[in-house]
Amino acid sequence: MKLKRLVALFAFVTLGTIAAGCGNKKAEVKTITVGTGTNYRPFVYQTKSGKDTGYEIAVLKAIDKKLPQYKFKVSHYDFTNLFPALKNKRIDILANQIESNSERRKLYQFSKEGYTNYDLHIVSLYGKYHTLKDLKGKKVYAIPGGNAPLILENYIKAHPENKFKIVYGNWSDQLLYKSFKNKTVDATLGTKFSADFTNKQLGSHYVYSDKPVNTSSTYYLFRKKDPDSTKLNSQVSKALKQLKDDGTLKKLSVKYLGGDYTN
Amino acid sequence: MDVTFLITCIKVAVKYVPITLYLGLTSFFIGLIFGIIIALVRFFKVQFISTFFKWTISLSNSIPLLLTLTVFYLVVSDALHPLGNIVGANWQFKFFDRKWIAIFALSIFSTNYVAEAIRSALNAVPQSQWDAAYSVGLTTKQTLFGIIMPQALRSSIPLFGNILTSLIKGSSLVSAVSVVDLLNSVMIKAQVNYEYFEAYLAAAIVYWVLCTVITFASRFLGIISSKQRRIFSD
């Protein structure tokens, strides 16, 4: 009986602590927490001294400078944990090169301006693939996460006569390059700048198709049905527009992505 | 909480149950064959080989499954072609089914578990059974396969259920070698709208049902076999 009471007391105290922790919020400081990934080159990565750097971080800093009423604090999350973090107000902006589609727009507010061109090209070692039709019977690598798997699966559904095999994986750049060389995969969908970046880093010789198979842009994500979030979105989008117009964004893109990928 | 999407994810996950079962069951039966051999070697304390297996089991028991999978993937992708050259065949990694890497890594684990389970079951059969069998003139081989092994296997059935469920849970790591299984399939589905919570939950529900069924089945088998034994001994 005594033990029972002790357990009940313990449970009560624990619950109370949790409840108190949830209610403890400072209202006066207007710090905006931005959630982003951990290691996503060339967008977010750490320098040797451990400081955050990359295109994503640089753009966020530039926006922060335009908005004196806010102070941005960057917080790193695993990709799948970013979305619940935004919903549960642990972060206010989700910045991780998110592409738009109608399903996602139903759940989140997107910034009015896109900030990175995310046109997907067919990337391979020999460059004989120009359209998705050329991939017939080949093995196409895709990382679950972006728009690429969806594009590939929809294409197969619409054109079963040009069927190719999708190899899902979450490989490092080294492993992907190795798989290209031993022909485990023949092609993948990727952006021009990521192919350029990998070529520079690994000394690989990836080539991309001239025409993109999909045109897209990436956006910041905000909470839906939250007036504060809507206000933040309009301010951030305005600042982003200004950065685009005065050429700052272009400069950052050239510096981090090796070309102008801002349209 | 998006219930419609949760149900969609459950439907996707159910479609991939056969692949998860295939990975789990294949590696279980491979493990059963090698596990019994290793258990017997260790039970009879065969010189050298017994010590050898003792060390390999302790070695492979202490390496995480994910690590085994990744390392084996890297080794196979490099070594397959040269190995093929040695036996005069043109083996290429691009034709190699990555499922076999997953099955190999899982088999190592199931071999360990089965070997340990059967060894302890063999030890648990009382010495009097051996003495009784010898006293009516049976040889060691006859005693082992006619008297001891049936008892040891029977008492291991509930453990086998446990091993199978741990293999099924372990198979959720095969995305590391690009095999699309139950968990991976819902993750791919969730990328459309980033509703990962619903996807994980759907996978958890399907795993739970699957493993519950297996646990009940093994318990049922255990009860049936012990009943048979009673009839037999009457």
Short mmCIF file of C-alpha atoms in Angstrom, two decimals, chain B residues 11-116:
data_model
loop_
_atom_site.label_atom_id
_atom_site.label_comp_id
_atom_site.label_asym_id
_atom_site.label_seq_id
_atom_site.Cartn_x
_atom_site.Cartn_y
_atom_site.Cartn_z
CA LYS B 11 -1.91 -0.17 -46.55
CA VAL B 12 1.52 0.50 -48.06
CA ALA B 13 3.24 -1.22 -45.12
CA VAL B 14 1.01 -4.30 -45.39
CA LYS B 15 2.03 -4.66 -49.04
CA TYR B 16 5.66 -4.93 -47.94
CA VAL B 17 5.00 -7.50 -45.18
CA PRO B 18 5.95 -10.40 -47.52
CA ILE B 19 9.40 -8.89 -48.13
CA THR B 20 10.00 -8.37 -44.42
CA LEU B 21 8.79 -11.92 -43.73
CA TYR B 22 10.98 -13.26 -46.53
CA LEU B 23 14.06 -11.59 -45.02
CA GLY B 24 13.19 -12.79 -41.52
CA LEU B 25 12.22 -16.37 -42.37
CA THR B 26 15.06 -17.05 -44.83
CA SER B 27 17.67 -15.87 -42.38
CA PHE B 28 15.96 -17.80 -39.60
CA PHE B 29 16.13 -21.11 -41.47
CA ILE B 30 19.72 -20.50 -42.54
CA GLY B 31 20.45 -19.72 -38.89
CA LEU B 32 18.64 -22.88 -37.80
CA ILE B 33 20.83 -25.12 -39.96
CA PHE B 34 24.13 -23.56 -38.91
CA GLY B 35 22.96 -22.94 -35.36
CA ILE B 36 22.21 -26.62 -34.74
CA ILE B 37 25.62 -27.63 -36.11
CA ILE B 38 27.43 -25.08 -33.94
CA ALA B 39 25.37 -25.99 -30.88
CA LEU B 40 26.27 -29.68 -31.29
CA VAL B 41 29.95 -28.88 -31.79
CA ARG B 42 29.96 -26.80 -28.65
CA PHE B 43 27.83 -29.28 -26.69
CA PHE B 44 30.19 -32.15 -27.37
CA LYS B 45 33.16 -29.79 -26.87
CA VAL B 46 34.84 -30.87 -30.10
CA GLN B 47 38.47 -29.81 -29.78
CA PHE B 48 39.59 -26.55 -31.42
CA ILE B 49 36.40 -26.10 -33.47
CA SER B 50 34.41 -25.63 -30.29
CA THR B 51 36.76 -22.90 -29.04
CA PHE B 52 36.77 -21.35 -32.50
CA PHE B 53 32.97 -21.07 -32.54
CA LYS B 54 32.98 -19.75 -28.99
CA TRP B 55 35.09 -16.83 -30.17
CA THR B 56 33.24 -16.19 -33.44
CA ILE B 57 29.92 -16.14 -31.60
CA SER B 58 31.19 -13.68 -29.03
CA LEU B 59 32.68 -11.58 -31.83
CA SER B 60 29.56 -11.41 -33.97
CA ASN B 61 27.37 -10.95 -30.89
CA SER B 62 29.17 -7.75 -30.03
CA ILE B 63 28.93 -6.04 -33.44
CA PRO B 64 25.76 -4.03 -34.15
CA LEU B 65 23.64 -5.28 -37.04
CA LEU B 66 23.77 -1.95 -38.85
CA LEU B 67 27.55 -2.04 -38.82
CA THR B 68 27.63 -5.62 -40.13
CA LEU B 69 25.28 -4.66 -42.96
CA THR B 70 27.24 -1.59 -44.03
CA VAL B 71 30.65 -3.23 -43.82
CA PHE B 72 29.48 -6.30 -45.68
CA TYR B 73 27.94 -4.12 -48.38
CA LEU B 74 31.22 -2.30 -48.91
CA VAL B 75 33.21 -5.55 -48.92
CA VAL B 76 30.89 -7.31 -51.38
CA SER B 77 30.69 -4.37 -53.76
CA ASP B 78 34.49 -4.45 -54.03
CA ALA B 79 35.26 -8.14 -53.77
CA LEU B 80 32.54 -9.67 -55.91
CA HIS B 81 34.17 -9.05 -59.28
CA PRO B 82 37.68 -10.30 -58.33
CA LEU B 83 36.10 -13.32 -56.60
CA GLY B 84 34.21 -14.10 -59.78
CA ASN B 85 37.44 -13.92 -61.74
CA ILE B 86 38.98 -16.54 -59.45
CA VAL B 87 36.22 -19.07 -60.13
CA GLY B 88 36.14 -18.06 -63.78
CA ALA B 89 32.74 -16.40 -63.73
CA ASN B 90 31.79 -12.89 -64.67
CA TRP B 91 30.19 -11.76 -61.42
CA GLN B 92 29.16 -8.16 -61.40
CA PHE B 93 27.81 -6.28 -58.47
CA LYS B 94 25.17 -4.63 -60.63
CA PHE B 95 23.45 -8.00 -61.11
CA PHE B 96 23.78 -8.94 -57.46
CA ASP B 97 20.55 -8.87 -55.46
CA ARG B 98 21.19 -6.66 -52.43
CA LYS B 99 18.59 -8.66 -50.48
CA TRP B 100 21.23 -11.37 -50.06
CA ILE B 101 23.50 -8.97 -48.23
CA ALA B 102 20.67 -8.29 -45.82
CA ILE B 103 19.92 -12.00 -45.47
CA PHE B 104 23.58 -12.79 -44.88
CA ALA B 105 23.92 -10.22 -42.09
CA LEU B 106 20.65 -11.32 -40.49
CA SER B 107 21.68 -14.99 -40.79
CA ILE B 108 24.82 -14.35 -38.76
CA PHE B 109 22.61 -13.03 -36.00
CA SER B 110 20.07 -15.82 -36.17
CA THR B 111 22.88 -18.42 -36.19
CA ASN B 112 24.17 -16.94 -32.94
CA TYR B 113 20.79 -16.86 -31.29
CA VAL B 114 19.78 -20.36 -32.43
CA ALA B 115 23.14 -21.87 -31.47
CA GLU B 116 22.94 -20.43 -27.96
#
